[in-house]
Coordinates of C-alpha atoms in Angstrom, one line a residue:
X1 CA -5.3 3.4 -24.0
X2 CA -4.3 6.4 -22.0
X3 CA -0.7 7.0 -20.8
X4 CA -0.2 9.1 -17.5
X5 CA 3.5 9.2 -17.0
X6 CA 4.1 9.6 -13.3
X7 CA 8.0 8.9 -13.2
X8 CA 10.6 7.3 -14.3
X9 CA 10.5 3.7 -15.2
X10 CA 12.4 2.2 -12.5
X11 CA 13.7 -1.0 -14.5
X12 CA 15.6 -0.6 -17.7
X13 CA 13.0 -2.8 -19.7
X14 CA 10.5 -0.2 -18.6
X15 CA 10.8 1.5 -21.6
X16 CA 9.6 -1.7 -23.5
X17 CA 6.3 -2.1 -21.0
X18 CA 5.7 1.8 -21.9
X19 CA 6.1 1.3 -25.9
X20 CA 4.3 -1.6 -25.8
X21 CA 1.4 0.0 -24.1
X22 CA 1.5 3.4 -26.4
X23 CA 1.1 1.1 -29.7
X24 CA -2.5 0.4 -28.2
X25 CA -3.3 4.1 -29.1
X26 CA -5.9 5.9 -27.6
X27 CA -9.4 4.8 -27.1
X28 CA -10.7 1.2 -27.0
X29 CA -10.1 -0.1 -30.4
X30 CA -7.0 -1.9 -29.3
X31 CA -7.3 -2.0 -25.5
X32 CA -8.3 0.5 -23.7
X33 CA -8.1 1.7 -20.0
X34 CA -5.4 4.0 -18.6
X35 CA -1.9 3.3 -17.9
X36 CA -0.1 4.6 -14.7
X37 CA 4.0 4.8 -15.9
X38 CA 6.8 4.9 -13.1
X39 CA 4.1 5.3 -10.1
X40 CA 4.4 4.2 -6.3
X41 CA 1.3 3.7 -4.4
X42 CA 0.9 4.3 -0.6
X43 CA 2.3 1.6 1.2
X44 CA 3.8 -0.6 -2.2
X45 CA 7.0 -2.0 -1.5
X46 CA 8.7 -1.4 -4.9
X47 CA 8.2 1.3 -7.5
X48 CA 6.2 -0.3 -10.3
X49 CA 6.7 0.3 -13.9
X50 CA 3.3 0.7 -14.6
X51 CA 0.1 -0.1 -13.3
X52 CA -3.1 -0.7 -15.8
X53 CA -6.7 0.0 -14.8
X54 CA -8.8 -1.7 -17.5
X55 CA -12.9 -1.6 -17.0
X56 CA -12.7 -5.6 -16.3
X57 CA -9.2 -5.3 -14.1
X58 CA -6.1 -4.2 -13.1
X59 CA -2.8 -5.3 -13.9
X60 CA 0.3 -4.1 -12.1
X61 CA 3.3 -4.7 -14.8
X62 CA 7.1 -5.2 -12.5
X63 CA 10.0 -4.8 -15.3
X64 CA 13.1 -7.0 -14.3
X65 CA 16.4 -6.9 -15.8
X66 CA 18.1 -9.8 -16.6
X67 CA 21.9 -9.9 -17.0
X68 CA 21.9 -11.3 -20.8
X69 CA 19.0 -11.7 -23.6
X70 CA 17.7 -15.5 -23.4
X71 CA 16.2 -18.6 -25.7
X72 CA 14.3 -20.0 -23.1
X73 CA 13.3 -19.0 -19.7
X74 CA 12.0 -21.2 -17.4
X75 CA 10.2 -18.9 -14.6
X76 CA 8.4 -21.0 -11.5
X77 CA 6.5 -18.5 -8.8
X78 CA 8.0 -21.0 -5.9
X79 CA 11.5 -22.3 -7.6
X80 CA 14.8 -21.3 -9.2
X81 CA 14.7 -19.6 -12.9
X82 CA 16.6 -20.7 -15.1
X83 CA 18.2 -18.8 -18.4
X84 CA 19.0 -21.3 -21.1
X85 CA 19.1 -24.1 -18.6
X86 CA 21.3 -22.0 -16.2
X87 CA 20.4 -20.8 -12.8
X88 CA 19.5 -16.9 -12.3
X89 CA 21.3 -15.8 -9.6
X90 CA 20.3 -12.7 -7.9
X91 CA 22.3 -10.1 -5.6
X92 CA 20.1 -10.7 -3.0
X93 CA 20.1 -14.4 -3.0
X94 CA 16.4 -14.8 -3.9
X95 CA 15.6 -17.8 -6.4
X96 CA 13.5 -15.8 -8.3
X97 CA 12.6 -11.7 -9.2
X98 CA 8.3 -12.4 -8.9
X99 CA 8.4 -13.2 -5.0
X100 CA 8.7 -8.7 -5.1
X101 CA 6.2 -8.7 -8.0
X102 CA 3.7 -10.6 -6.4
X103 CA 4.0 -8.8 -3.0
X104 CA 3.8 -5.5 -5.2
X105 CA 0.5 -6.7 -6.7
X106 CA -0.8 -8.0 -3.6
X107 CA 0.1 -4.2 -2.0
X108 CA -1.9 -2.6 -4.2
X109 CA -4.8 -5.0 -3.9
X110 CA -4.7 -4.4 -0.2
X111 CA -4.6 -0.6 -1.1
X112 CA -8.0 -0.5 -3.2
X113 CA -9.4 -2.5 -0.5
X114 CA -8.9 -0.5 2.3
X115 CA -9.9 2.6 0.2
X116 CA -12.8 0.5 -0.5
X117 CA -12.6 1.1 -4.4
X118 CA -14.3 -0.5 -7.1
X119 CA -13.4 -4.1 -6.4
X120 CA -11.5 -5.7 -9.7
X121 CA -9.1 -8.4 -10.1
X122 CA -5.5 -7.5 -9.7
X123 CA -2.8 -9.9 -11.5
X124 CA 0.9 -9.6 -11.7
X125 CA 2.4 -9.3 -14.9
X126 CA 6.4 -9.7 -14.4
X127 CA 7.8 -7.7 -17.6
X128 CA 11.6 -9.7 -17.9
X129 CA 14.3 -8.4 -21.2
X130 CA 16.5 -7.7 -22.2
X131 CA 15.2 -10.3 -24.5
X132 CA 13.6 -13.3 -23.7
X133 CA 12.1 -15.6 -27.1
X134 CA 10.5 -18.0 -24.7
X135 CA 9.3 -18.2 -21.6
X136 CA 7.9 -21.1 -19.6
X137 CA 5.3 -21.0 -16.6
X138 CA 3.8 -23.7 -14.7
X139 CA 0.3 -24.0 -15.0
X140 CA -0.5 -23.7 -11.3
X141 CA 0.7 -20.5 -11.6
X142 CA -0.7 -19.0 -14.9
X143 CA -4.4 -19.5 -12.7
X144 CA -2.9 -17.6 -10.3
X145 CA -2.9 -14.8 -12.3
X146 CA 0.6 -13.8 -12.8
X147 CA 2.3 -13.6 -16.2
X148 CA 6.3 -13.3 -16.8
X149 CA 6.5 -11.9 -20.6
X150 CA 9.1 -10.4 -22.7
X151 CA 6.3 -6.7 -23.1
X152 CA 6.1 -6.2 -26.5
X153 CA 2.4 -5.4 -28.3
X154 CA 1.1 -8.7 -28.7
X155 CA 2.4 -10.2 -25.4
X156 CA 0.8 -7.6 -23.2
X157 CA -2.3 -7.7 -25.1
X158 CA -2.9 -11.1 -25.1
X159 CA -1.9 -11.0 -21.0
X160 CA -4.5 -8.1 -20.7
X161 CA -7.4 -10.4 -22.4
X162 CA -6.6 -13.6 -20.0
X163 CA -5.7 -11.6 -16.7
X164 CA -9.0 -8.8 -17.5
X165 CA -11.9 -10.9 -16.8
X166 CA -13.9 -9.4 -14.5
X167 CA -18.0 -10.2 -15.3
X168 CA -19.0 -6.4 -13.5
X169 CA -17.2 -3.6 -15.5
X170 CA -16.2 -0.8 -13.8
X171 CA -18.0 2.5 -14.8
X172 CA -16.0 5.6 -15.8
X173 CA -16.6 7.5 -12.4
X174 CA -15.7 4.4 -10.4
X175 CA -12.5 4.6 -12.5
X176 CA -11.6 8.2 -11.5
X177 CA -11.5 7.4 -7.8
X178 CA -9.6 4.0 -8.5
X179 CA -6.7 6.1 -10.3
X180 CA -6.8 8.4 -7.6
X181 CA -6.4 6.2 -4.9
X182 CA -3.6 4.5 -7.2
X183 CA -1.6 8.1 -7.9
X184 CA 0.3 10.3 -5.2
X185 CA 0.3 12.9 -7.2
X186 CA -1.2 14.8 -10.1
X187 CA -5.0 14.6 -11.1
X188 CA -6.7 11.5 -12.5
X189 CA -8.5 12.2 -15.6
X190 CA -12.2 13.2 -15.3
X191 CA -15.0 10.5 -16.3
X192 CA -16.3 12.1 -19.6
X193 CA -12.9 11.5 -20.9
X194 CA -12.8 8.0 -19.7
X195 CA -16.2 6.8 -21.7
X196 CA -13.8 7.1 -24.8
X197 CA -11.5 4.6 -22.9
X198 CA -13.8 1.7 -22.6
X199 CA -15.1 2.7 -19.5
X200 CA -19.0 2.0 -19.5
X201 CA -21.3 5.2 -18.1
X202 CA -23.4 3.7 -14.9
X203 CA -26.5 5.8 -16.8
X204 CA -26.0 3.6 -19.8
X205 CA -24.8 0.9 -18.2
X206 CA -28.2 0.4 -16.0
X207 CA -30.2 1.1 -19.0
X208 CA -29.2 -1.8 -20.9
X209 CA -29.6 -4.1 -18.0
X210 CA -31.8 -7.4 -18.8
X211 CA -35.2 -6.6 -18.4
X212 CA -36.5 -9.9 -19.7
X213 CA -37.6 -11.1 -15.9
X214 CA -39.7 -8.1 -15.6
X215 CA -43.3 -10.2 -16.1
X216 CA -46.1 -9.0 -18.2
X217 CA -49.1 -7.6 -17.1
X218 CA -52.2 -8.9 -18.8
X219 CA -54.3 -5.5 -19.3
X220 CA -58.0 -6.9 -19.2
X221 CA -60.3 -4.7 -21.4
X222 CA -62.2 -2.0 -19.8
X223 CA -65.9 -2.8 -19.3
X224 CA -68.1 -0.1 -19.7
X225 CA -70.3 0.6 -16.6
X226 CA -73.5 2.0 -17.3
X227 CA -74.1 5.2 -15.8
X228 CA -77.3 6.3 -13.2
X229 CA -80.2 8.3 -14.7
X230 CA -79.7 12.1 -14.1
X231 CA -82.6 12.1 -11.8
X232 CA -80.8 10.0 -9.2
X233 CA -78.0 12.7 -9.1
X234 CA -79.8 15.5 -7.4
X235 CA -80.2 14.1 -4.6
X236 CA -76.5 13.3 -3.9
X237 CA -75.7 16.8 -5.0
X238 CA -78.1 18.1 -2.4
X239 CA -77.3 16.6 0.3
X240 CA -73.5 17.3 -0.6
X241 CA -74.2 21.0 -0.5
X242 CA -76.4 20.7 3.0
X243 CA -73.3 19.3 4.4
X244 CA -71.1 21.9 3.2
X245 CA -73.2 24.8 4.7
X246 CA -73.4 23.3 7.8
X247 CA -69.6 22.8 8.0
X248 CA -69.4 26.6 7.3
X249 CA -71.4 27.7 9.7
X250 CA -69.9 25.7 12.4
X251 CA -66.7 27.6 11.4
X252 CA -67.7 31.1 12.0
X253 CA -69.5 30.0 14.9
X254 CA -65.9 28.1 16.7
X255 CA -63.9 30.6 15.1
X256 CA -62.8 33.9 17.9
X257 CA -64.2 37.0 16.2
X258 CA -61.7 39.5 17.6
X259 CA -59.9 41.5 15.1
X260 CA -57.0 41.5 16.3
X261 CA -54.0 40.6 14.1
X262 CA -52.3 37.6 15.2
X263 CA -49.0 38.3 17.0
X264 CA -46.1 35.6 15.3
X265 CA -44.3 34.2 18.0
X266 CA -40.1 34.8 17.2
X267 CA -38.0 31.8 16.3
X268 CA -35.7 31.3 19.1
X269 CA -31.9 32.5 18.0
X270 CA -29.1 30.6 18.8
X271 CA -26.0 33.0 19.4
X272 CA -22.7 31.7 18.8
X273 CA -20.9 31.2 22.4
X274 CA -18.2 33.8 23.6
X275 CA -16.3 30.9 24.9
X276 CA -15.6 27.6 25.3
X277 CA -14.0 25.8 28.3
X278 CA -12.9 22.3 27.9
X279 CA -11.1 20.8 31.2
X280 CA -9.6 24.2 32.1
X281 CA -8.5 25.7 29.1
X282 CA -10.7 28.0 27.2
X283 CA -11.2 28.4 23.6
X284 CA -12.7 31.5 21.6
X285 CA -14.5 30.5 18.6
X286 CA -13.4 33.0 15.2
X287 CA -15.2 31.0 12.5
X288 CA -16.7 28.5 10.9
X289 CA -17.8 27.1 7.4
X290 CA -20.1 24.1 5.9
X291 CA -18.8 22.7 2.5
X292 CA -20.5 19.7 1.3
X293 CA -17.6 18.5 -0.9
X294 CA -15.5 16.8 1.4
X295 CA -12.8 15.7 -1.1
X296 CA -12.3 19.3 -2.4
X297 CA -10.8 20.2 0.9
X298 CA -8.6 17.6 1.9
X299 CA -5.2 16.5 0.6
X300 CA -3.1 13.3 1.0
X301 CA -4.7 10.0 2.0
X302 CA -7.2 11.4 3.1
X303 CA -8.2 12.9 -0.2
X304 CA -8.3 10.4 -2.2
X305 CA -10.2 8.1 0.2
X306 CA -12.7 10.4 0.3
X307 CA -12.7 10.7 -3.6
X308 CA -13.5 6.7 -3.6
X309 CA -16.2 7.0 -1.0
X310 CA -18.9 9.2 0.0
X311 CA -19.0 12.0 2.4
X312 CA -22.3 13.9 3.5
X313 CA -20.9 17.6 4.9
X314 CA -17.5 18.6 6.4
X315 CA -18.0 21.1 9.3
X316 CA -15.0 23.0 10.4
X317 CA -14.6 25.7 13.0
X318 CA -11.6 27.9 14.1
X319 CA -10.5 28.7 17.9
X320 CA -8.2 30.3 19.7
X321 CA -6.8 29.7 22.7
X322 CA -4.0 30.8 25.1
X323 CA -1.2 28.3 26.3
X324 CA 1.4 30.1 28.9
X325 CA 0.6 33.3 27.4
X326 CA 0.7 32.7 24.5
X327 CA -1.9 32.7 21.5
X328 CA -2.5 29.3 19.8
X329 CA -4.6 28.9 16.6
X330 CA -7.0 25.3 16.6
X331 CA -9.1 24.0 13.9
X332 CA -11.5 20.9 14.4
X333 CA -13.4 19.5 11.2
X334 CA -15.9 16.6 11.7
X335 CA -16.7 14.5 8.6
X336 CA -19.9 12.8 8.3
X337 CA -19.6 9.7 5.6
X338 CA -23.3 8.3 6.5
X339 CA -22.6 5.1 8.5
X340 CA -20.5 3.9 11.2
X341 CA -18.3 1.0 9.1
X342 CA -17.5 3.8 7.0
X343 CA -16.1 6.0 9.7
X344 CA -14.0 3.3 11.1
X345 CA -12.3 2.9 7.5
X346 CA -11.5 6.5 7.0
X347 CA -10.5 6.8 10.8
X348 CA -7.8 3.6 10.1
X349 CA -6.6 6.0 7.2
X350 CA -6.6 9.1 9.2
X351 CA -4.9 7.2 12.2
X352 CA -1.6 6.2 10.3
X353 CA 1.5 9.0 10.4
X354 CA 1.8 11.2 7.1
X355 CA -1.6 10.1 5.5
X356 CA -3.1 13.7 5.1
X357 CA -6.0 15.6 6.7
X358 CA -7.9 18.5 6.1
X359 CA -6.9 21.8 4.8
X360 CA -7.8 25.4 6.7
X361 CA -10.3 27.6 5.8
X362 CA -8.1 29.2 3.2
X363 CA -7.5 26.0 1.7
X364 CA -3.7 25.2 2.9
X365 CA -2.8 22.4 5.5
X366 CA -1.7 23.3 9.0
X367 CA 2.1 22.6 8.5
X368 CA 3.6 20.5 11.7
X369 CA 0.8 20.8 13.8
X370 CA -0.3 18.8 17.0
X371 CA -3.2 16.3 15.1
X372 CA -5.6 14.3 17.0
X373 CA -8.7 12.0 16.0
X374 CA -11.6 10.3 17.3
X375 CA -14.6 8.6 15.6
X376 CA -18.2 8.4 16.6
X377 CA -21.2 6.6 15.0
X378 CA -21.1 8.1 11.3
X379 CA -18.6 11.1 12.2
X380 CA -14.5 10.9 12.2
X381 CA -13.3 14.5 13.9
X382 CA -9.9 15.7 13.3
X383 CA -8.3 17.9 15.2
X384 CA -5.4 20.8 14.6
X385 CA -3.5 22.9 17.1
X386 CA -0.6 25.4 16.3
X387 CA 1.1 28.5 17.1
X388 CA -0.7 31.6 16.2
X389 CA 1.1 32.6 13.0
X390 CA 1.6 28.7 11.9
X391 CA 4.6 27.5 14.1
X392 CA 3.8 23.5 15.1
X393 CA 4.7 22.1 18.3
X394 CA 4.4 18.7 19.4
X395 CA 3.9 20.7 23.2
X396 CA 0.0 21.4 21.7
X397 CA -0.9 18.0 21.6
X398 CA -3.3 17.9 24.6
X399 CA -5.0 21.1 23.4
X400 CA -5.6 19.0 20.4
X401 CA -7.3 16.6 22.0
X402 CA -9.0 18.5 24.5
X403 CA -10.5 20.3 21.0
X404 CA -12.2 17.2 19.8
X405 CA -14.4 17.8 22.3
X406 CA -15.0 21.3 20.5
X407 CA -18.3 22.2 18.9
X408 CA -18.2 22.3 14.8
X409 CA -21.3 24.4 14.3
X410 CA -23.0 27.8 15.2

């Protein structure tokens, strides 16, 4: 298993989860997978002590403190615990720690989701200490998926094997845009490195697919067909060539006989407009680029949604424009990510406040500027107005807008 240590451990038994998850070493002969320590997806209510992506699953481990190590602890999803046979009484009044565990898990369940990652099970595993011998679960809730252990080696382990069950592994490059989708910052690992992890290859893994429904062809012995005498061939061949010189001869006869070179008529050229006037204001095109590798130039949200899905070409193009004298920098880019469901799921990301964007041409967001979006068909547009010299203002906003309306190529 692979550690990626995000943060700090938010829980004091955190440091368990994380020791019991390094003495699976590296690679698959104990576990496998990759660990996410002290992370905080998008939109998860809690921090989380760690968060596991194994090829059949994902479990996200929630540390809880209790006040004193216990015997027994008797831990229903929907009643009281109880330490030794004594109620657990919380600050907050709640009967029990998992209610926030489970709504964690089911956070980052609804994350993957709307990034439309590879789909896996996510189960709660609720890691409790300072020491706990023995806990107890109802049964109703051990099929739900959620596990409350004391994390040690043996107890993680065995959770990963019960909770990991997935029958559709998920291949090393799905993995790479599941952890990035899963981590606010840093990089996730590449896929070579993930093979060594447990994480199939989708080469290999399609190559030792079951083939045994593929039927078999009888092959029926060739029969030999006996071949014409040579004297019936002339013939043929004769006639062949008669119709061959009479095709020629019909060409130099239809054919013009001037010799005159032909003249190639030129390609119409498009020229790039001076201007562009949208309701009233005018815009001056200064440039514009083509990347197909959407990912690579966006940041946030938006980033790593792109990373988990596919994206065709990002067009972007620069104007300028003047607002009550004075000079304001826009930037529209248009994403095209091949089908319209698509483009509704990356415009819901796009839509929500502080979720990212798209950098400029020299590879840096557009601090503070006015932002506006639309979607149509396949293509989510996003556009960027500022101050010439990188001053936002929310004044710009309708000079966003009006740019969507902007064209992205020459």
């Amino acid at each position: 298993m692979r550690l990626i240590r995000l943060g700090a451990e938010p829980s004091a038994i955190g440091a368990d989860v994380r020791a019991a998850l390094t003495a699976c070493g590296v690679g698959t002969e104990v576990l496998g997978g990759v660990a996410l320590i002290g992370v905080q997806p998008p939109d998860c209510p809690v921090p989380l002590d760690a968060i596991v992506v194994l090829p059949k699953g994902v479990l996200v481990i929630v540390g809880v403190d209790l006040p004193d190590p216990a015997v027994k602890l008797e831990a229903p999803l929907g009643g009281q615990w109880k330490i030794d046979g004594w109620p657990l009484v919380s600050q907050d009044g709640a009967p029990n720690p998992a209610t926030e565990a489970v709504a964690a898990a089911t956070a980052v369940a609804q994350r993957i989701q709307a990034m439309r990652a590879e789909p896996l099970p996510v189960s709660t595993v609720v890691a409790v200490g300072p020491f706990v011998s023995q806990v107890v679960q109802p049964t109703v809730d051990l099929n739900r998926g959620v596990r409350v252990l004391h994390p040690k080696p043996s107890t993680v382990l065995s959770a990963a094997r019960e909770l990991a069950t997935s029958t559709v592994p998920c291949t090393a490059d799905h993995a790479v845009k599941l952890l990035a989708i899963l981590q606010t910052t840093g990089t996730p690992p590449d896929a070579r490195s993930l093979l060594s992890e447990g994480f199939p290859d989708a080469v290999s893994d399609l190559a030792a697919a079951n083939t045994m429904l593929i039927p078999k062809s009888a092959i029926k012995p060739l029969i030999a067909r006996k071949r014409l005498p040579g004297k019936l061939t002339w013939p043929y061949l004769a006639g062949a060539a008669l119709v061959a010189l009479i095709l020629v001869v019909w060409l130099v006869v239809a054919l013009p006989g001037d010799d005159e070179p032909a003249v190639a008529t030129p390609a119409p050229t498009s020229t790039q407009p001076t201007t562009v006037v949208v309701d009233g204001t005018t815009f001056v095109p200064k440039d514009m680029k083509k990347d197909a590798d959407c990912q690579t130039q966006a940041f946030g949200d938006v980033k790593a949604w792109l990373i988990a899905n596919d994206c065709g070409v990002l067009l972007r193009a620069i104007y300028e424009t003047t607002v009550k004298d004075k000079k304001a920098t826009v930037m529209v880019a248009d994403m095209d990510v091949f089908d319209a469901p698509s483009a509704k799921a990356l415009h819901a990301v796009v839509a929500l406040p502080g979720s990212g964007g798209i950098s400029g041409l020299d590879g840096k967001p557009l601090e503070n500027a006015a932002f506006a979006n639309a979607t149509k068909g396949s293509h989510v547009t996003l556009a960027f107005a500022v101050w010439s010299g990188g001053a936002g203002d929310p004044a710009l906003e309708p000079i966003a807008k009006q740019a969507l309306r902007l064209p992205v190529t020459r």
